[in-house]
Structures are given as C-alpha cells and as structure tokens.
CSV table of C-alpha atoms and ligand atoms in Angstrom, one decimal:
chain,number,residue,atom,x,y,z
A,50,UNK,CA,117.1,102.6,112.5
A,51,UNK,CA,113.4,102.8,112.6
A,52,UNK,CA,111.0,104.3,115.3
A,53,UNK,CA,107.6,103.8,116.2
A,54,UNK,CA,106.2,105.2,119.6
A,55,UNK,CA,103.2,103.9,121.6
A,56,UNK,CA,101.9,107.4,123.1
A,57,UNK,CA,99.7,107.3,126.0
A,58,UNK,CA,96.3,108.7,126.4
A,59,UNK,CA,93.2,108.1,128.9
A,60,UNK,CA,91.5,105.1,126.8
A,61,UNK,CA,94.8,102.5,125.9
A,62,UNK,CA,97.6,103.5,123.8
A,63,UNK,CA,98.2,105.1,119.8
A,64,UNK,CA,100.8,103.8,118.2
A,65,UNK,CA,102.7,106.2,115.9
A,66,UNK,CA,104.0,104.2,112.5
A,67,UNK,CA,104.4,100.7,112.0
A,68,UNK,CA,107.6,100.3,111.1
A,69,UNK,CA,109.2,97.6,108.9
A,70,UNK,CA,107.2,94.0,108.1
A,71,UNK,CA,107.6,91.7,111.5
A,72,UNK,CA,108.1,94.5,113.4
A,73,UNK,CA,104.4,93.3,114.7
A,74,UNK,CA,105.6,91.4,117.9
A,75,UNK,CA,107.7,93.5,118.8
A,76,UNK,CA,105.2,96.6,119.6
A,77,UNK,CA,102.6,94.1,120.5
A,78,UNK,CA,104.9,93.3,123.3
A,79,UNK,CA,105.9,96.8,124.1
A,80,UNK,CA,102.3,97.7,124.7
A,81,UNK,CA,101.9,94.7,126.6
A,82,UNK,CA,104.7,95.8,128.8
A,83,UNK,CA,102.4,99.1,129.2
A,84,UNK,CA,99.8,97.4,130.0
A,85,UNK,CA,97.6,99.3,127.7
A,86,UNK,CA,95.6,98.3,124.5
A,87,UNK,CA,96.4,99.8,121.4
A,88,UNK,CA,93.4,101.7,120.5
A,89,UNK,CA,94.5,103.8,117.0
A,90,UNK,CA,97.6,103.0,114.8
A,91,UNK,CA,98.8,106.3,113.3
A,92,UNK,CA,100.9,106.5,110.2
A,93,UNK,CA,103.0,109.8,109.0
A,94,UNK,CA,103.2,109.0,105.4
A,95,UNK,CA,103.0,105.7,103.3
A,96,UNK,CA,106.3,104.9,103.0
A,97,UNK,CA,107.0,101.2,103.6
A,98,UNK,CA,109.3,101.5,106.6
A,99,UNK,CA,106.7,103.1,108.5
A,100,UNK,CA,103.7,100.9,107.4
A,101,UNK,CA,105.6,97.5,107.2
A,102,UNK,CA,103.7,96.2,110.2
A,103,UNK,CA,100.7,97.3,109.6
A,104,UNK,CA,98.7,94.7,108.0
A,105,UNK,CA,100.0,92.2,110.9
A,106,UNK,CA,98.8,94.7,113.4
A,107,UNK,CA,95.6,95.2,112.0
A,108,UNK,CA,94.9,91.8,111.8
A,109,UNK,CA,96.4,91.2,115.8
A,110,UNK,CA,94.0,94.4,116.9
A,111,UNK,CA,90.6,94.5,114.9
A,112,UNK,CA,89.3,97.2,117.0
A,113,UNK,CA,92.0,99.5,116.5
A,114,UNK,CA,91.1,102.5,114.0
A,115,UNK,CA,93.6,102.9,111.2
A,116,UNK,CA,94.6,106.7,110.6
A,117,UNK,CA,96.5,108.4,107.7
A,118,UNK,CA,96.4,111.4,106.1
A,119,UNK,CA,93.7,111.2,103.0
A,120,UNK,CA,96.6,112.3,100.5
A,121,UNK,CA,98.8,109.4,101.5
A,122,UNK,CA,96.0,106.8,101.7
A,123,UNK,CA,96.1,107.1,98.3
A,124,UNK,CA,99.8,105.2,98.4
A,125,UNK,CA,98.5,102.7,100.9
A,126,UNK,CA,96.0,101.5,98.0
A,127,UNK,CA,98.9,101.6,95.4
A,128,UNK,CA,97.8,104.5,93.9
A,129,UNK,CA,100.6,106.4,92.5
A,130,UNK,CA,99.1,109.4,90.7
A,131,UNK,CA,100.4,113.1,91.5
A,132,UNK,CA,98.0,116.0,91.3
A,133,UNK,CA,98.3,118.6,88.8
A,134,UNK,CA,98.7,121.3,91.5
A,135,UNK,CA,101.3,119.4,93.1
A,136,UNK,CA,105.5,119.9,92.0
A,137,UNK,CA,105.4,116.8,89.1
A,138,UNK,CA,108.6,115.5,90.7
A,139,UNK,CA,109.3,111.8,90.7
A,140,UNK,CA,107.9,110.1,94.0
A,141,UNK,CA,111.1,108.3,95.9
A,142,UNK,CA,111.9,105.8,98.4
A,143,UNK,CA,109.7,102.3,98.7
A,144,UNK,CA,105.6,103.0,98.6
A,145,UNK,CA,104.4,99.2,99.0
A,146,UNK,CA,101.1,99.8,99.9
A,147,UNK,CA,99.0,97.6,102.4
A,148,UNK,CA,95.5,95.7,102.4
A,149,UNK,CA,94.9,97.5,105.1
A,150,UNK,CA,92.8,100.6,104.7
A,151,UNK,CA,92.5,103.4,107.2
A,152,UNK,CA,89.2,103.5,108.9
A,153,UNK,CA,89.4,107.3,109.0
A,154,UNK,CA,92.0,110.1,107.5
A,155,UNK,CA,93.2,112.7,109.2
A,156,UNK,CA,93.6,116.3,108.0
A,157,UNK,CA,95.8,118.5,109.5
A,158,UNK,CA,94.6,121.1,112.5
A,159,UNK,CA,92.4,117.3,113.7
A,160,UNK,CA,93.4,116.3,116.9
A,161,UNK,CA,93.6,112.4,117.2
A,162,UNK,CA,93.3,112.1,121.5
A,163,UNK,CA,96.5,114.1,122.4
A,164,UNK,CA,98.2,114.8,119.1
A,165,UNK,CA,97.5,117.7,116.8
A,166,UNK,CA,98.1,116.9,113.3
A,167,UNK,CA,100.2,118.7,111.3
A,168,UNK,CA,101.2,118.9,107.7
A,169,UNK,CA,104.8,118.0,106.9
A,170,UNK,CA,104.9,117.6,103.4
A,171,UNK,CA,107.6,117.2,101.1
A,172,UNK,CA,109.3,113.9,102.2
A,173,UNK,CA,106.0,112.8,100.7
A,174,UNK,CA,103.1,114.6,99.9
A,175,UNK,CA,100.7,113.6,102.4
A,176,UNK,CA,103.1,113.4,105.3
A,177,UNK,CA,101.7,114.6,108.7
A,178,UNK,CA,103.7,115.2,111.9
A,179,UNK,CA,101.8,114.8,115.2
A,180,UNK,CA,102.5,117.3,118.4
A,181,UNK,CA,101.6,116.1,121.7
A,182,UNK,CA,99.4,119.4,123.2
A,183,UNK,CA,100.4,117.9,127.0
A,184,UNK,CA,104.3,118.2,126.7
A,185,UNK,CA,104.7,119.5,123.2
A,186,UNK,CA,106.7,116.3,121.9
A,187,UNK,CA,106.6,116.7,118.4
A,188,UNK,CA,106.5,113.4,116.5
A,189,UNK,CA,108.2,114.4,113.3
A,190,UNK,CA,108.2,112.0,111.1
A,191,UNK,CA,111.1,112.3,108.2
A,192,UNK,CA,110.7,115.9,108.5
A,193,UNK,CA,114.2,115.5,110.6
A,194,UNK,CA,116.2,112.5,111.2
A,195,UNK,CA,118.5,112.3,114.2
A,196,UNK,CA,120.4,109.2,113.1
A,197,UNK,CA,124.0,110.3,113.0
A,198,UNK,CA,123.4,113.9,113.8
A,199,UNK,CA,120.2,115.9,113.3
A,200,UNK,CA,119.3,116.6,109.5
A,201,UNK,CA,116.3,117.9,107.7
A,202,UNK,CA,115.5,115.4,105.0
A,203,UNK,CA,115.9,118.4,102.5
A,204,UNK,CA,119.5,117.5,101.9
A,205,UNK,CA,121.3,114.2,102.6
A,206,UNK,CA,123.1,114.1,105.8
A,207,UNK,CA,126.4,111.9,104.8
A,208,UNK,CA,126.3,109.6,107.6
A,209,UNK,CA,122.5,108.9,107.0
A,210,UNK,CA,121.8,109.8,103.8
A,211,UNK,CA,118.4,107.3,103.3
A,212,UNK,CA,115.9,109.9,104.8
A,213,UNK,CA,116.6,112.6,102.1
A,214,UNK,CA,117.4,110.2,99.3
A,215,UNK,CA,113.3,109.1,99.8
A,216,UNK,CA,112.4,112.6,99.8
A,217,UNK,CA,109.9,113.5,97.1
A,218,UNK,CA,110.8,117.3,96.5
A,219,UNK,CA,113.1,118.6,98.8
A,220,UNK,CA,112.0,122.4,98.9
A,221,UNK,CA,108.3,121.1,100.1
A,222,UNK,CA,110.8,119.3,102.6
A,223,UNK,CA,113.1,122.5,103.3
A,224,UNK,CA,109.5,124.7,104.0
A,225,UNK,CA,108.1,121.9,106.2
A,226,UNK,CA,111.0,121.5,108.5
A,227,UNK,CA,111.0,125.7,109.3
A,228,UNK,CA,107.2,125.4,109.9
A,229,UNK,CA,108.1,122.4,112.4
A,230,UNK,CA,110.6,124.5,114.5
A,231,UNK,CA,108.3,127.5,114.4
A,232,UNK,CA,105.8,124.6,116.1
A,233,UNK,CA,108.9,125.3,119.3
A,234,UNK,CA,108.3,121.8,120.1
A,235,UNK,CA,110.1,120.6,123.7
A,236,UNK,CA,111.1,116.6,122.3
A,237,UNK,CA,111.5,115.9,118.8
A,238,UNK,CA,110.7,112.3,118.2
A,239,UNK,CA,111.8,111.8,114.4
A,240,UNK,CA,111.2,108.5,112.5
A,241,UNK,CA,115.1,107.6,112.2
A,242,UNK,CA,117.2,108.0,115.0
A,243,UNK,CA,117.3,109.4,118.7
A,244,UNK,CA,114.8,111.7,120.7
A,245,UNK,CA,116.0,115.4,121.4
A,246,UNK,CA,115.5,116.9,124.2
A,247,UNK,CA,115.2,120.9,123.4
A,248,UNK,CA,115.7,120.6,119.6
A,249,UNK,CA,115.7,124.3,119.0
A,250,UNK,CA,119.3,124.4,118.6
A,251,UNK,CA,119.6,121.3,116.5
A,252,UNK,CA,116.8,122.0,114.6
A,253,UNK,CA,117.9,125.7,113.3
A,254,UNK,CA,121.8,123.7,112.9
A,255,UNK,CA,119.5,121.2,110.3
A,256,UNK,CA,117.8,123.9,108.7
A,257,UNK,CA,121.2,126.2,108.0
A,258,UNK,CA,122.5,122.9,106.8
A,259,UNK,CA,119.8,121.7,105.0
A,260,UNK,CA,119.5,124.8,103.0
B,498,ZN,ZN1,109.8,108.0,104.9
C-alpha cells in the first residue's frame, strides 16, 4: 500500500519516504540486503504515511541527513498555519509530525546526489517529487498513485480513493501532475502502488481522468 525506495548513488544509499511507524526494520534490512549505508532519508511531503518511520530511522542512523522541503518542515514540527498567498483550503489526510527535524530543506531545482527536486504541490503544499537525472525515474510522490490503476490524486480513483481524499486542493494537484508528465520521465515510482514502466500513456489516461 505504501512505498519507500532506497536509491543508489556513489557514497551508500537515500532513502525516499519513511513510510508508516515500524516500517523501520524493514528498510533497515532492505539496505542491508544492498549492502549499502543509508546516507540521506528524503521525504515528499509530511504526511504521516510517508514519515511514520522516520523518528526510528533517525534514531538507528545518526549520521544520516534528514531532507524535506522547507514548506513542509513546517508540518513535521506540528505547525499547521497556511500562508496568505496560499488557496485557504482545509489541509487533509493525517500530518502527525515527528521529533525529528530535517538537518537541511530542499528547494526545488536542488539536486540531492542523483535526484533533482521538483515541486509537486497540491497533495500538500510543500510536496516535492524527485527525478533521477541517470535513468529519468521519477519518484512522484502522491502526485499519481498506481494502486488499482493509475490516478492523479486530483480526483479519487474508486478503487483507491485515499490518495485524493488527503489531497489539500485538488487544482494545485491537477497543475502539478501535467508539470510531472511534461518532466517525460521513463519510470514512475509513485508513493501508493506499482512502478510504470513508460508512464506517458498512463499518465495523460490520469490527467483526462483526473480533470
Ligand atoms: Zn500523502
């Protein structure tokens, strides 16, 4: 139901989201399976199915750098304003915040090793998606779920519906899933559900559907 993915780059491995609470062992494993130390632990957005594990982690890998998007930080530490410039629409889904705090934010056009950040707002305002400039996987966060056929989470997909029922403000969501396929990625890797190989098809399928 819930992804994270250890990507791999020269120095040990970054691990994209932390998924739900005691999902901890489980990735620790994975990477030891790799045989790689996770370096960086890399969060989309706030929400608490992506950051769930990420006080256990932090407290199994001290060195590991904590990364986020400075808008979404804000959620990690419970804060729960909305700027005046942003749509004053009623935040959704489950922000539990973490003691955790980044050691760094990330802004989009940074580059964390491989990945390019991107901003993906919408599903919440901070959100950032992450393409891989080696193979152009694009690590999309809830920008699009694949879980019971791909969907933008601008409009619930019936057979998944939890994506889009979290989703702050749905147009922000809409805009952000066009400006990911215009990225042309070759893999989507979405939070919730199955990787896609040569999304472009699925992805305009979401959109039409979405809109
Ligand atoms: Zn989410």
């Amino acid at each position: 139901m819930v992804n994270a993915y250890l990507v791999e780059e020269e120095d040990g491995l970054t691990l994209v989201d932390a998924m739900l609470p005691r999902a901890h062992k489980k990735i620790l494993a994975a990477a030891e399976t790799l045989g790689a130390p996770i370096r960086r632990i890399l969060l989309t957005h706030a929400h608490g199915d992506h950051i769930g594990s990420l006080d256990a982690l932090a407290a199994a890998l001290p060195d590991a750098e904590v990364l986020i998007s400075a808008r979404d930080a804000r959620f990690l530490a419970k804060d729960m304003s909305l700027d005046p410039d942003e749509p004053q629409e009623k935040l959704r889904g489950g922000y539990p915040g973490a003691k955790t705090r980044p050691t760094r934010t990330i802004a989009p056009g940074e580059r964390v090793g491989s990945l390019e950040a991107h901003a993906a707002p919408g599903h919440t305002p901070g959100q950032l998606a992450f393409l891989d400039t080696r193979d152009r996987t694009l690590y999309a966060a809830d920008t699009y779920s694949t879980l019971g056929g791909a969907a933008t989470t601008a409009k619930a997909n019936p057979r998944f519906p939890l994506p889009a029922m979290a989703t702050w403000h749905k147009p922000t969501a809409l805009a952000t899933a066009r400006a990911m396929r215009a990225l042309d990625p070759a893999r989507l890797a979405p939070g919730h559900g199955k990787v896609v190989e040569a999304p472009a098809a699925a992805m305009d399928r979401a959109i039409a559907r979405g809109a």
